[in-house]
Coordinates of C-alpha atoms in Angstrom, one line a residue:
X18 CA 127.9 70.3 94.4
X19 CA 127.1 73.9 94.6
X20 CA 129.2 77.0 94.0
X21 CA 128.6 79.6 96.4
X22 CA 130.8 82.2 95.4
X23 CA 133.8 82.9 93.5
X24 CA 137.1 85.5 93.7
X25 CA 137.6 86.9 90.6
X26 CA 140.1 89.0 91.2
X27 CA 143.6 88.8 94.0
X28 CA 144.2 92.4 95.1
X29 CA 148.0 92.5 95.9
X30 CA 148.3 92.3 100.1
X31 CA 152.3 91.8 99.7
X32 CA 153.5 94.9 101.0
X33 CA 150.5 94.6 103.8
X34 CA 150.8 93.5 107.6
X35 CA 149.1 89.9 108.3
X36 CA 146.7 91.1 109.8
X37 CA 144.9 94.5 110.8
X38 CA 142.4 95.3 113.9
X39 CA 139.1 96.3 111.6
X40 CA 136.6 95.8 114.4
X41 CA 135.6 99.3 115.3
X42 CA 135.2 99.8 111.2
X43 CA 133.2 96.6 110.4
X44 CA 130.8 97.8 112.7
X45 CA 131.3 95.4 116.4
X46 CA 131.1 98.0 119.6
X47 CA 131.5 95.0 122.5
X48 CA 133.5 95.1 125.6
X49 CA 133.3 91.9 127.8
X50 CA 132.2 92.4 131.5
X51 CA 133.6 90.2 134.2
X52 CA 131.7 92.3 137.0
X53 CA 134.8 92.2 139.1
X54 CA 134.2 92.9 142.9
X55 CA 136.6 93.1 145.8
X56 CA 135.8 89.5 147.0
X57 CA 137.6 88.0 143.4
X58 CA 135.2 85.1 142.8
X59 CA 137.0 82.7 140.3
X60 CA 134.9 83.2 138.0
X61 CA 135.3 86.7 137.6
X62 CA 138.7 86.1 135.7
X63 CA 137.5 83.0 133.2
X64 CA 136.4 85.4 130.2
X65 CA 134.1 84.3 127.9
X66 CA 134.0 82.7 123.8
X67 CA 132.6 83.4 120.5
X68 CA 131.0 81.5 117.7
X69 CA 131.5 82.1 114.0
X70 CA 128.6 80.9 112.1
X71 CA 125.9 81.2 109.4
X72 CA 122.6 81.6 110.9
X73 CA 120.8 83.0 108.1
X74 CA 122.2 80.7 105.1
X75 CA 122.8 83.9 103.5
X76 CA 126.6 82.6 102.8
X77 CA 128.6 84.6 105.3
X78 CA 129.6 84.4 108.4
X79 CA 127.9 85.8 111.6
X80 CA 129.0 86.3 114.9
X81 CA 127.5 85.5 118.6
X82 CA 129.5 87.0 121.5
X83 CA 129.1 84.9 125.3
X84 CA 129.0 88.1 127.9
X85 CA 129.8 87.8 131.8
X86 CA 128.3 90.4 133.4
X87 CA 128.2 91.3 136.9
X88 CA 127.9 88.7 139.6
X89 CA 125.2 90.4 141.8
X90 CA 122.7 93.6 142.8
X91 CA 122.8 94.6 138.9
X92 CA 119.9 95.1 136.5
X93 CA 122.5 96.5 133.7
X94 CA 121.0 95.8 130.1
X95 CA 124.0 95.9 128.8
X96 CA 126.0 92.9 129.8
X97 CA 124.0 90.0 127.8
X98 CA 125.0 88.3 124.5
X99 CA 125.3 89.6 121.6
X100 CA 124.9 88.3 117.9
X101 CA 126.2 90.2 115.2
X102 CA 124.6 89.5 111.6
X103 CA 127.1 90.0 108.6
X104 CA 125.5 92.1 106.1
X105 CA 127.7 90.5 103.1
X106 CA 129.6 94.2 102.7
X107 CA 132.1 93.6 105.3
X108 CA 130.1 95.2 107.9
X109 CA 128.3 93.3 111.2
X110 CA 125.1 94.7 112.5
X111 CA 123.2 94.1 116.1
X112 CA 120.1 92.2 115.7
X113 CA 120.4 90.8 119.4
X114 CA 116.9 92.1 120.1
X115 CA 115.2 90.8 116.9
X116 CA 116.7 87.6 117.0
X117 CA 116.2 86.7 121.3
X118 CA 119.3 85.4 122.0
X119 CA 120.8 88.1 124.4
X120 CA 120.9 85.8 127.4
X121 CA 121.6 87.5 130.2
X122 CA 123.1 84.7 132.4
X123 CA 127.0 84.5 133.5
X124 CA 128.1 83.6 130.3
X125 CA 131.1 81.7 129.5
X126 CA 130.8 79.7 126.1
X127 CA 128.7 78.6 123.0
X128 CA 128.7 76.2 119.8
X129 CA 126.2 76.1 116.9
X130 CA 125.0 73.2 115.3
X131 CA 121.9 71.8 112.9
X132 CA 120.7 69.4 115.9
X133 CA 117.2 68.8 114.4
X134 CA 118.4 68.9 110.6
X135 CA 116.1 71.4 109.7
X136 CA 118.7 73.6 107.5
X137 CA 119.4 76.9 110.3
X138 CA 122.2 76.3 113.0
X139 CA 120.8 76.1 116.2
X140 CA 122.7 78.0 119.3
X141 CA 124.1 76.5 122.4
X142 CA 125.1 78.8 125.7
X143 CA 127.0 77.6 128.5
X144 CA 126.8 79.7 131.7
X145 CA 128.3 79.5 135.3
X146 CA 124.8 78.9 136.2
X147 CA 122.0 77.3 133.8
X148 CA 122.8 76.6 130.7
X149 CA 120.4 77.9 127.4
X150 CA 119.7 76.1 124.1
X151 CA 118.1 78.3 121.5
X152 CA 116.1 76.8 118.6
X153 CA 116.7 78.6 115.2
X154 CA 113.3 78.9 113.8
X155 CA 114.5 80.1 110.2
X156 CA 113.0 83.6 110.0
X157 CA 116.0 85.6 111.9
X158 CA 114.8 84.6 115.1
X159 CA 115.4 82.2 117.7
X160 CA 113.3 80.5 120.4
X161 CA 114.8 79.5 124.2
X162 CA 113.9 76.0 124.5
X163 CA 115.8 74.3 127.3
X164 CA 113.6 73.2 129.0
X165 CA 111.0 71.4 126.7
X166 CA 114.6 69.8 125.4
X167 CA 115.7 68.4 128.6
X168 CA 118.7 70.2 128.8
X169 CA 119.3 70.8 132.6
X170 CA 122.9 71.7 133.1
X171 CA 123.0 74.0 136.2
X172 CA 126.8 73.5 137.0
X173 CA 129.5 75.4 135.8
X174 CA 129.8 75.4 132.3
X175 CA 132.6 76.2 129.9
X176 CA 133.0 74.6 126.8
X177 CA 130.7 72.8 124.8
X178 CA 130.9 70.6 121.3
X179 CA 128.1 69.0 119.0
X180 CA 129.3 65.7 117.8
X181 CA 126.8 62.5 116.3
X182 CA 128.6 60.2 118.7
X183 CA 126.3 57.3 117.7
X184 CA 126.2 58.0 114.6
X185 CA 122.6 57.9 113.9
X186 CA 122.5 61.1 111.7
X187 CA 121.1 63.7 115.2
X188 CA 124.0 65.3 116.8
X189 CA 124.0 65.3 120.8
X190 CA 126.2 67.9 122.8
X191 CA 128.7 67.5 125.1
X192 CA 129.3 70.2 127.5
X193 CA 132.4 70.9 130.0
X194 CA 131.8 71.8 133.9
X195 CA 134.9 73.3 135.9
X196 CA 134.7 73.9 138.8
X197 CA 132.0 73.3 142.4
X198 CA 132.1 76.9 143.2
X199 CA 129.3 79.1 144.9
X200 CA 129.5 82.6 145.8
X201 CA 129.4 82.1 149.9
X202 CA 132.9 80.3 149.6
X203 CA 135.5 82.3 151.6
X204 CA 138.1 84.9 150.2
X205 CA 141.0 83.5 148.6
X206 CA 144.6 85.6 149.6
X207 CA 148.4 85.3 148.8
X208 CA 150.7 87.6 150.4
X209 CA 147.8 89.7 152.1
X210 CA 146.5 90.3 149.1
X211 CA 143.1 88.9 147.9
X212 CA 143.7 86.9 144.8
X213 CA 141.5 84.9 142.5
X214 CA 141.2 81.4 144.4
X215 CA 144.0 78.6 142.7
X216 CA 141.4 75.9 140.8
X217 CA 142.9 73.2 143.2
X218 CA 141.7 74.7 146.3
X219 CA 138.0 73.8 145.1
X220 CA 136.3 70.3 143.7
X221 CA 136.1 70.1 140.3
X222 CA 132.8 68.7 138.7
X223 CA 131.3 66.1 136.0
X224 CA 130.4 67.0 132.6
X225 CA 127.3 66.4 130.7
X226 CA 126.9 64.1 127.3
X227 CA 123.3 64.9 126.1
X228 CA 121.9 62.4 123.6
X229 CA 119.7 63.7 121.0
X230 CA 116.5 61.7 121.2
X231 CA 115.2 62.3 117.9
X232 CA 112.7 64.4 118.8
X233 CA 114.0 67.5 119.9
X234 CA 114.9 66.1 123.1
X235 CA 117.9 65.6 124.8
X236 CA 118.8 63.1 127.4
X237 CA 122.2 63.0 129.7
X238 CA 123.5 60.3 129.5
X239 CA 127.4 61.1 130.7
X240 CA 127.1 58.3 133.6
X241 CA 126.3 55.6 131.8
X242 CA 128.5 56.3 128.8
X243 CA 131.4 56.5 130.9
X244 CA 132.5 60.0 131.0
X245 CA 132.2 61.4 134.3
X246 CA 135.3 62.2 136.7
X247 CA 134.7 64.6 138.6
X248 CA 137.2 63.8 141.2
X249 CA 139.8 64.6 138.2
X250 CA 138.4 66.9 136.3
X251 CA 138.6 70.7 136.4
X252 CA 137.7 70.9 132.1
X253 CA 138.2 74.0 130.5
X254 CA 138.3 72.7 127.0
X255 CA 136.5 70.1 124.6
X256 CA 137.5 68.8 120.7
X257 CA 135.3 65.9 119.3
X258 CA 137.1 64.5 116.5
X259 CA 138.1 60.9 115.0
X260 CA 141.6 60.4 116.0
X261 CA 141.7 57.0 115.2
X262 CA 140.2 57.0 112.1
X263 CA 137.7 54.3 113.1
X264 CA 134.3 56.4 112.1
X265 CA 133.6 57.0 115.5
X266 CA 134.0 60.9 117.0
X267 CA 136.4 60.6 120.1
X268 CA 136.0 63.1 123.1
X269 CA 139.1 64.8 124.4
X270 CA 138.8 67.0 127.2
X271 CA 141.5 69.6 128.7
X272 CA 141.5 69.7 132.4
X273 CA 143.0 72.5 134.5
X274 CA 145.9 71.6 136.6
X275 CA 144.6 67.7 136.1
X276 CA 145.7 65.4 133.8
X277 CA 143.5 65.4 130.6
X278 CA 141.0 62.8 129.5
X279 CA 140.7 61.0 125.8
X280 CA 137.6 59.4 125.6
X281 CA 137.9 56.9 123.5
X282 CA 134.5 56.1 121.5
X283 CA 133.7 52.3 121.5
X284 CA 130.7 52.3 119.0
X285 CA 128.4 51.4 121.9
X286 CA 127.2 54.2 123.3
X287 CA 129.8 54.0 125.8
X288 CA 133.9 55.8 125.9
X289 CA 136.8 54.5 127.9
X290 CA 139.7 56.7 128.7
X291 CA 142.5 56.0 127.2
X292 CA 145.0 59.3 127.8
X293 CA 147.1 56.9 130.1
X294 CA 147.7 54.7 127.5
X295 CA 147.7 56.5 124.4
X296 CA 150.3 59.4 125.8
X297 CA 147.3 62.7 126.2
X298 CA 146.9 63.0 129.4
X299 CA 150.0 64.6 130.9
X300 CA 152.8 66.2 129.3
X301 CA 156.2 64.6 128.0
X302 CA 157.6 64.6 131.8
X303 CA 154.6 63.3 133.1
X304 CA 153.1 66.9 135.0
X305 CA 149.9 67.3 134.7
X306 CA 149.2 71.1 132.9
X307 CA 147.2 73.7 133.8
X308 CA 145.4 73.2 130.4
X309 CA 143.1 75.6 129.0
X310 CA 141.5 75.4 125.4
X311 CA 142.3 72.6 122.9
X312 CA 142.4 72.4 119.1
X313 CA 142.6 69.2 116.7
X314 CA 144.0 69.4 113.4
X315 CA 146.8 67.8 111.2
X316 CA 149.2 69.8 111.1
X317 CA 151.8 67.4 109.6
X318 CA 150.0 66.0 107.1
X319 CA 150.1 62.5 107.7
X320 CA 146.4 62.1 107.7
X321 CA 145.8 61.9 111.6
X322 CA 144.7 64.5 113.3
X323 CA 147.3 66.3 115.9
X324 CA 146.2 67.7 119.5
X325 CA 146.9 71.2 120.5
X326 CA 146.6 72.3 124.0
X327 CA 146.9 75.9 126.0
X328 CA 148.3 75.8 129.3
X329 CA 149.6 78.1 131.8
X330 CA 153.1 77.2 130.6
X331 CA 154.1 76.0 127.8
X332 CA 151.5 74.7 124.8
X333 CA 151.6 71.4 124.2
X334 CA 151.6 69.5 120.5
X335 CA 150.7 65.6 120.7
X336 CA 151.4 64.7 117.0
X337 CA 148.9 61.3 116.2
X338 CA 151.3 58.6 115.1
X339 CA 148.5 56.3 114.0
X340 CA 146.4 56.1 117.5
X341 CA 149.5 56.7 119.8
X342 CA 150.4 60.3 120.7
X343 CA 154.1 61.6 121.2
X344 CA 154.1 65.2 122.0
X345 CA 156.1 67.0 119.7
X346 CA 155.9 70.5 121.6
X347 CA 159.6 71.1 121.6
X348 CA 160.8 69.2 118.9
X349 CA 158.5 71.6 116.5
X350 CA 159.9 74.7 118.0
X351 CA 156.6 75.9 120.4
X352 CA 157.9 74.8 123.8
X353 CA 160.5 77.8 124.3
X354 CA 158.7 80.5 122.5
X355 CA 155.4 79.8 124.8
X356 CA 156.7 78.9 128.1
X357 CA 156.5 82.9 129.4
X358 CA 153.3 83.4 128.1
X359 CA 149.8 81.9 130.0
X360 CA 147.7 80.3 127.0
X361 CA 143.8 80.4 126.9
X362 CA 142.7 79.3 123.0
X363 CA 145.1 77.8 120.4
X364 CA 143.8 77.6 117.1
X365 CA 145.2 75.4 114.1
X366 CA 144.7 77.3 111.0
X367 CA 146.5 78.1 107.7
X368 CA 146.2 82.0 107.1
X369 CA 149.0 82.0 104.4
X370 CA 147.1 79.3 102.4
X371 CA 150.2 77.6 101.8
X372 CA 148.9 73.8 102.6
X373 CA 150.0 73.7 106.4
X374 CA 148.4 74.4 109.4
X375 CA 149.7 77.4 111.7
X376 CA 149.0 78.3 114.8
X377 CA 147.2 81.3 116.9
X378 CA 147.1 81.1 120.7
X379 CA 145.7 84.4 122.8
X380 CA 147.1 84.8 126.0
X381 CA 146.1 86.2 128.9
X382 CA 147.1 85.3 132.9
X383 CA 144.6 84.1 134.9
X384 CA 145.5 86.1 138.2
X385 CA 144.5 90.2 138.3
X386 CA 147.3 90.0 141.1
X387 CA 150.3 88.5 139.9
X388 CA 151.9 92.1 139.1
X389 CA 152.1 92.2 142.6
X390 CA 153.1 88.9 143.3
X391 CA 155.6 88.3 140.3
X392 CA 158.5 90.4 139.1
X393 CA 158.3 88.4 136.0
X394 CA 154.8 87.8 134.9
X395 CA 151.9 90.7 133.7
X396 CA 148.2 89.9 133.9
X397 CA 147.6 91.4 129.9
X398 CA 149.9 89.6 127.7
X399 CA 150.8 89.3 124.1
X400 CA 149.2 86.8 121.5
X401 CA 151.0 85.0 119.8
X402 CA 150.6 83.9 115.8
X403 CA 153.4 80.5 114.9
X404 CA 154.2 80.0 110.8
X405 CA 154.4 76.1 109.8
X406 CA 157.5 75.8 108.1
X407 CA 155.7 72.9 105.9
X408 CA 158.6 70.6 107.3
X409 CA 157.6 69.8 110.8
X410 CA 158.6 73.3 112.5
X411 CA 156.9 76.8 114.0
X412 CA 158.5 79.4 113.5
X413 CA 157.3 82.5 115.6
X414 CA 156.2 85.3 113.1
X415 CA 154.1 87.6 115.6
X416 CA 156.3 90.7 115.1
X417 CA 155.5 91.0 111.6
X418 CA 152.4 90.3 111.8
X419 CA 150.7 93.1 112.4
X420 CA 150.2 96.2 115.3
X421 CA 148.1 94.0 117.7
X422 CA 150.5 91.4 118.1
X423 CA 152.4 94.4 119.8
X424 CA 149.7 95.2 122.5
X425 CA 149.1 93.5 125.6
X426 CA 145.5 92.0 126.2
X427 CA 143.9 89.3 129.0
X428 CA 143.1 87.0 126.2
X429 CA 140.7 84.3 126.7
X430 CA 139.1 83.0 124.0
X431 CA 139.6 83.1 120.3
X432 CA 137.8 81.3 117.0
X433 CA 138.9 81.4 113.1
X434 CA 136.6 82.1 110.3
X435 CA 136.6 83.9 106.9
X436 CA 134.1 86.5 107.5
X437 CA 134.5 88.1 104.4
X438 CA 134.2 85.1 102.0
X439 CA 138.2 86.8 100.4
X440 CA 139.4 83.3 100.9
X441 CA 141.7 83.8 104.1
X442 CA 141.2 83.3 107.9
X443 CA 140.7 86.3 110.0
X444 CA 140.4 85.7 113.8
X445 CA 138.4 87.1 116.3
X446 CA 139.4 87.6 120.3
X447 CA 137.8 87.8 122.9
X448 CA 139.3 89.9 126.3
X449 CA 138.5 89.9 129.6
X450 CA 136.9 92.7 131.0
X451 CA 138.0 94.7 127.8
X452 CA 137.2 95.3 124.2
X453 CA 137.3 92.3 121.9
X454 CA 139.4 92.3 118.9
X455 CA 138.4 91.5 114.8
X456 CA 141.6 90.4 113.3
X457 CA 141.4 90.4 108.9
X458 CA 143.8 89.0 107.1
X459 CA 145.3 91.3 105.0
X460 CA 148.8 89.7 104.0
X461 CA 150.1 88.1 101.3
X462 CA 147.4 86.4 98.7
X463 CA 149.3 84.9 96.4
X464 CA 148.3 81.2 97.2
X465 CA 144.9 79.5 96.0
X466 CA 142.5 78.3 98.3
X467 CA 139.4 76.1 98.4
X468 CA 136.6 76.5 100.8
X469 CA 134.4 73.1 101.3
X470 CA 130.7 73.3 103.3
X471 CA 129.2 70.4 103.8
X472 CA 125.4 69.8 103.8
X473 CA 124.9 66.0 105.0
X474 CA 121.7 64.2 104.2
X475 CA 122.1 60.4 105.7
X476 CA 124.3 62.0 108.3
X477 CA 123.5 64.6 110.0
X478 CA 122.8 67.8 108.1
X479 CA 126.5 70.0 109.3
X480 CA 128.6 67.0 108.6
X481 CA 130.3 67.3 111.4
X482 CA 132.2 64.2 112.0
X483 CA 133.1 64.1 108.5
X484 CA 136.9 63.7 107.3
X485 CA 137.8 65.2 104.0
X486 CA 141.0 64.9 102.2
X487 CA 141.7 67.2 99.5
X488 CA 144.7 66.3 97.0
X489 CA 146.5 68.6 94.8
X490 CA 149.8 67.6 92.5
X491 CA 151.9 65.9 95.8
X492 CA 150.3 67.7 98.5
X493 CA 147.3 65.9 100.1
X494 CA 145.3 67.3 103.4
X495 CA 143.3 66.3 106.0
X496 CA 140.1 67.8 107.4
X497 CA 137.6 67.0 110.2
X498 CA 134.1 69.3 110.1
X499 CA 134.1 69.6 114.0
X500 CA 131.9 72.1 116.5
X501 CA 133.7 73.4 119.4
X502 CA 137.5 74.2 119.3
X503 CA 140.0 76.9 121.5
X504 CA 138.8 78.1 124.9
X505 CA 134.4 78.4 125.1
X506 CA 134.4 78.8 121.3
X507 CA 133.0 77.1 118.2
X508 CA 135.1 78.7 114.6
X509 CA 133.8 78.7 111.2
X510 CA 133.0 74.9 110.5
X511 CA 133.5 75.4 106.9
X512 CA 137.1 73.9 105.7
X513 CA 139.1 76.1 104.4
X514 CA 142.0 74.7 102.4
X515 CA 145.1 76.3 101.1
X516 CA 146.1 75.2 98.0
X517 CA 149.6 77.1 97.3
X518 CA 150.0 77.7 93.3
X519 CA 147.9 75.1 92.4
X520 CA 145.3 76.3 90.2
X521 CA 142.7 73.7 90.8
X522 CA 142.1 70.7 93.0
X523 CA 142.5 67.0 91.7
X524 CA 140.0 65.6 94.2
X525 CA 138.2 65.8 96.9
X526 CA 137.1 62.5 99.1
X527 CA 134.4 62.3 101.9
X528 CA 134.1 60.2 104.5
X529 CA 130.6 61.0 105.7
X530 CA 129.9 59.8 109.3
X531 CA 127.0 57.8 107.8
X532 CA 130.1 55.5 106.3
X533 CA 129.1 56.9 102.4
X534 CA 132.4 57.9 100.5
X535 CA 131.9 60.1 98.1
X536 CA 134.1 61.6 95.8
X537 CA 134.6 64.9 93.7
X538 CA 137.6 65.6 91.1
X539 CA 139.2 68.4 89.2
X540 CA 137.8 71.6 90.9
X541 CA 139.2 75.0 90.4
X542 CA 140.7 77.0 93.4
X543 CA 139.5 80.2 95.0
X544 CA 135.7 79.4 95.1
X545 CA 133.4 77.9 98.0
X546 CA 132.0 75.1 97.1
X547 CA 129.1 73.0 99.4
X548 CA 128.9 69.7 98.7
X549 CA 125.6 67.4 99.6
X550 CA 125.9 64.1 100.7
X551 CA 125.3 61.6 98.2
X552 CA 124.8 57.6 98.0

């Protein structure tokens, strides 16, 4: 076990809003580009994510931005990704260039992950268009290698999640494809006005499952594993997670305007979907949602992990009740509060550090038009931040916290991370065709915290796939290291706990995806703490 940093001192925040826009101050100038023409393609209006991650190992958090761009006849340099280093003084500086990764293609999401276990997060970019893997090589830079890996995803892509789902210590990728679309189809209009086509006037398409061969090599293998559907998939979203506490990483995928899929991991290289049985794949009246990102987390803490999904109405909570899912949505108090707003990324995460999971969701309507067609729906809309009341209830908390929750955005895609190491979860946004958004938390402080990386050995080297619980006094939490979470986005994989006014943790138990348990008792609060995988 290694400690990585420690707070020494808890400045008081209580008289402070939640959180405050620093992003022009910490040094990030990016504006996303949709390239919007007068035909509308569809996927002018899809946005783009973000992915919080380390890929230095210098102990703070760095940050790669997925650009759009425009769609044809452009040469502008200025519409590629973007990856931000953090310097470790709170500031983020462009290192794009030096590092290669400014891929230029229509960019809509990324995930990082170790996938050759050789200690540097490696970089995954999934583009309407051909996708991009990026080897890490250590020394600041990375190196394109997609096509000496055999990645060869050329359809739409946008979402994407590492997960070991065999479990022999190399993660593979899974990666999410829309929509058929090409840029010849014919306008879409509504009221003789040209509008951004409705998904279900075009095909959707399969997704990819990429086995990691070993030897820096991938092979898709989505066909004969079982999860391809295209004729019922339109996926927008991806979280790899054990939700039946079996060992085995399950796949569930949110479809747009279909219902969703849960693949269910059999520990055969193979996944049967189960969402029609197991109560995921439509909502408590039986629609199908126009579902956009998805988030796992348990947010009750009954040591299952909970699904939350973004739609274009209403979010939608499926509490785990030991394998069988009964959505909660209105019953916790998110159905009413959500149903006016169009959801793109919810994120489960405790920013008061209070021992229960909250909830962010950005916002953001799909259609440029519907001013025009709706006297009762914008195109920029509000995000929206929930409080868990610790007994099973959101309560909506956006007016206090903070300025931005007062201004209207397109929100698309959104990840949580501690960028500053202070112990509490700042979010970062993503907008379409506007500025993107660096949210610090800045509230309250009082409550202890406990960050957890861990650094697998037998499995592989992120431990993602891993389930922690952390107990202290009564209160005992649930964790799953995952990549891949919201709409196109991977957030900080790191777990970050809160611990209330406990001043110290009584223990801390692994369940590595290798099947070690390990265990780790009496650790002191407000420190980061990475823990290696031991036999």
């Amino acid at each position: 076990m290694l400690l990585l940093n420690i707070i020494k001192a808890v400045a008081d925040h209580s008289n402070l809003p939640t959180f405050v826009d620093v992003t022009r101050k910490v040094g990030i100038h990016f504006k996303h580009i949709n390239g919007k023409t007068a035909h509308r393609h569809i996927i002018e209006t899809m946005g783009s994510g973000a992915v919080f991650f380390d890929f230095d190992n210098d102990g703070y958090l760095d940050l790669y931005i997925v650009n759009s761009g425009y769609i044809t006849g452009s040469t502008n340099n200025q519409t590629g990704n973007v990856l931000y280093r953090n310097d470790g003084s709170g500031h983020f500086i462009d290192v794009t260039a030096k590092s290669k990764t400014g891929d230029i293609g229509y960019g809509m999401a990324a995930a990082a992950a170790d996938y050759d276990n050789d200690g540097y997060q490696d970089l995954y970019v999934a583009n309407y268009g051909a996708d991009v893997l990026y080897h890490n090589n250590g020394d600041g830079t990375f190196t394109n290698v997609t096509g000496p890996a055999g990645i060869d995803n050329y359809l739409w892509g946008v979402a994407v999640a590492f997960l070991d789902f065999d479990l022999d210590g190399y993660l593979d990728i899974f990666v999410v494809n829309y929509l058929d679309y090409n840029l010849s189809m014919s306008v879409a209009t509504k009221n003789g006005l040209t509008v951004y086509g409705h998904p279900r006037a075009y095909e959707g398409t399969t997704d990819a499952l990429y086995h990691n061969n070993r030897d820096n090599t991938f092979t898709n293998i989505a066909e004969k594993a079982g999860v391809t559907n295209a004729i019922e998939g339109r996926g927008m979203g991806v979280v790899a997670c054990d939700f039946d506490n079996d060992g085995w990483p399950d796949i569930y995928v949110a479809n747009d305007t279909n219902r969703n899929f849960f693949y269910h991991n059999n520990g055969n290289n193979t996944f049967t979907d189960e969402s029609l049985f197991n109560g995921t794949g439509y909502d408590a009246n039986g629609v199908a949602e126009g579902s956009m990102g998805v988030d796992a987390g348990d947010y009750n803490g009954d040591g299952w992990l909970d699904i939350l999904v973004a739609n274009s109405e209403t979010a939608t909570l499926y509490s785990n009740e030991s394998g069988i899912f009964i959505e909660e949505t209105s019953a916790v108090g998110l159905s009413e509060p959500t149903f006016q707003f169009v959801g793109f990324s919810p994120l489960f995460l405790d920013y008061d550090n209070d021992g229960y999971l909250d909830v962010f969701i950005a916002n953001g309507h799909p259609q440029a038009a519907i001013e025009s067609l709706s006297d009762s729906e914008t195109y920029a809309q509000m995000d929206q931040l929930f409080r868990n009341s610790g007994e099973g209830i959101y309560e909506q908390v956006s007016k206090s916290a903070g300025e931005y929750f007062s201004q209207a955005f397109v929100g698309r895609a959104s990840i949580s991370g501690d960028y500053n190491n202070d112990g509490y979860t700042d979010i970062f946004i993503v907008n379409s065709n506007q500025r993107v958004v660096l949210l610090r938390n800045e509230g309250n402080h009082a409550n202890n915290w406990l960050h957890v990386k861990l650094v697998g050995t037998y499995s592989n080297r992120d431990g993602i796939g891993a389930k922690v619980r952390v107990t202290a006094g009564k209160t005992i939490q649930t964790a799953e290291v995952k990549s891949g979470n919201g709409y196109a986005s991977d957030s900080d994989q790191r777990l970050l706990f809160g611990i209330g006014n406990h001043q110290k943790v009584d223990q801390i138990e692994i369940r590595w995806p290798s099947g070690i348990k390990q265990r780790v008792k009496n650790i002191l609060c407000n420190q980061i703490i990475a823990i290696t995988e031991e036999n």
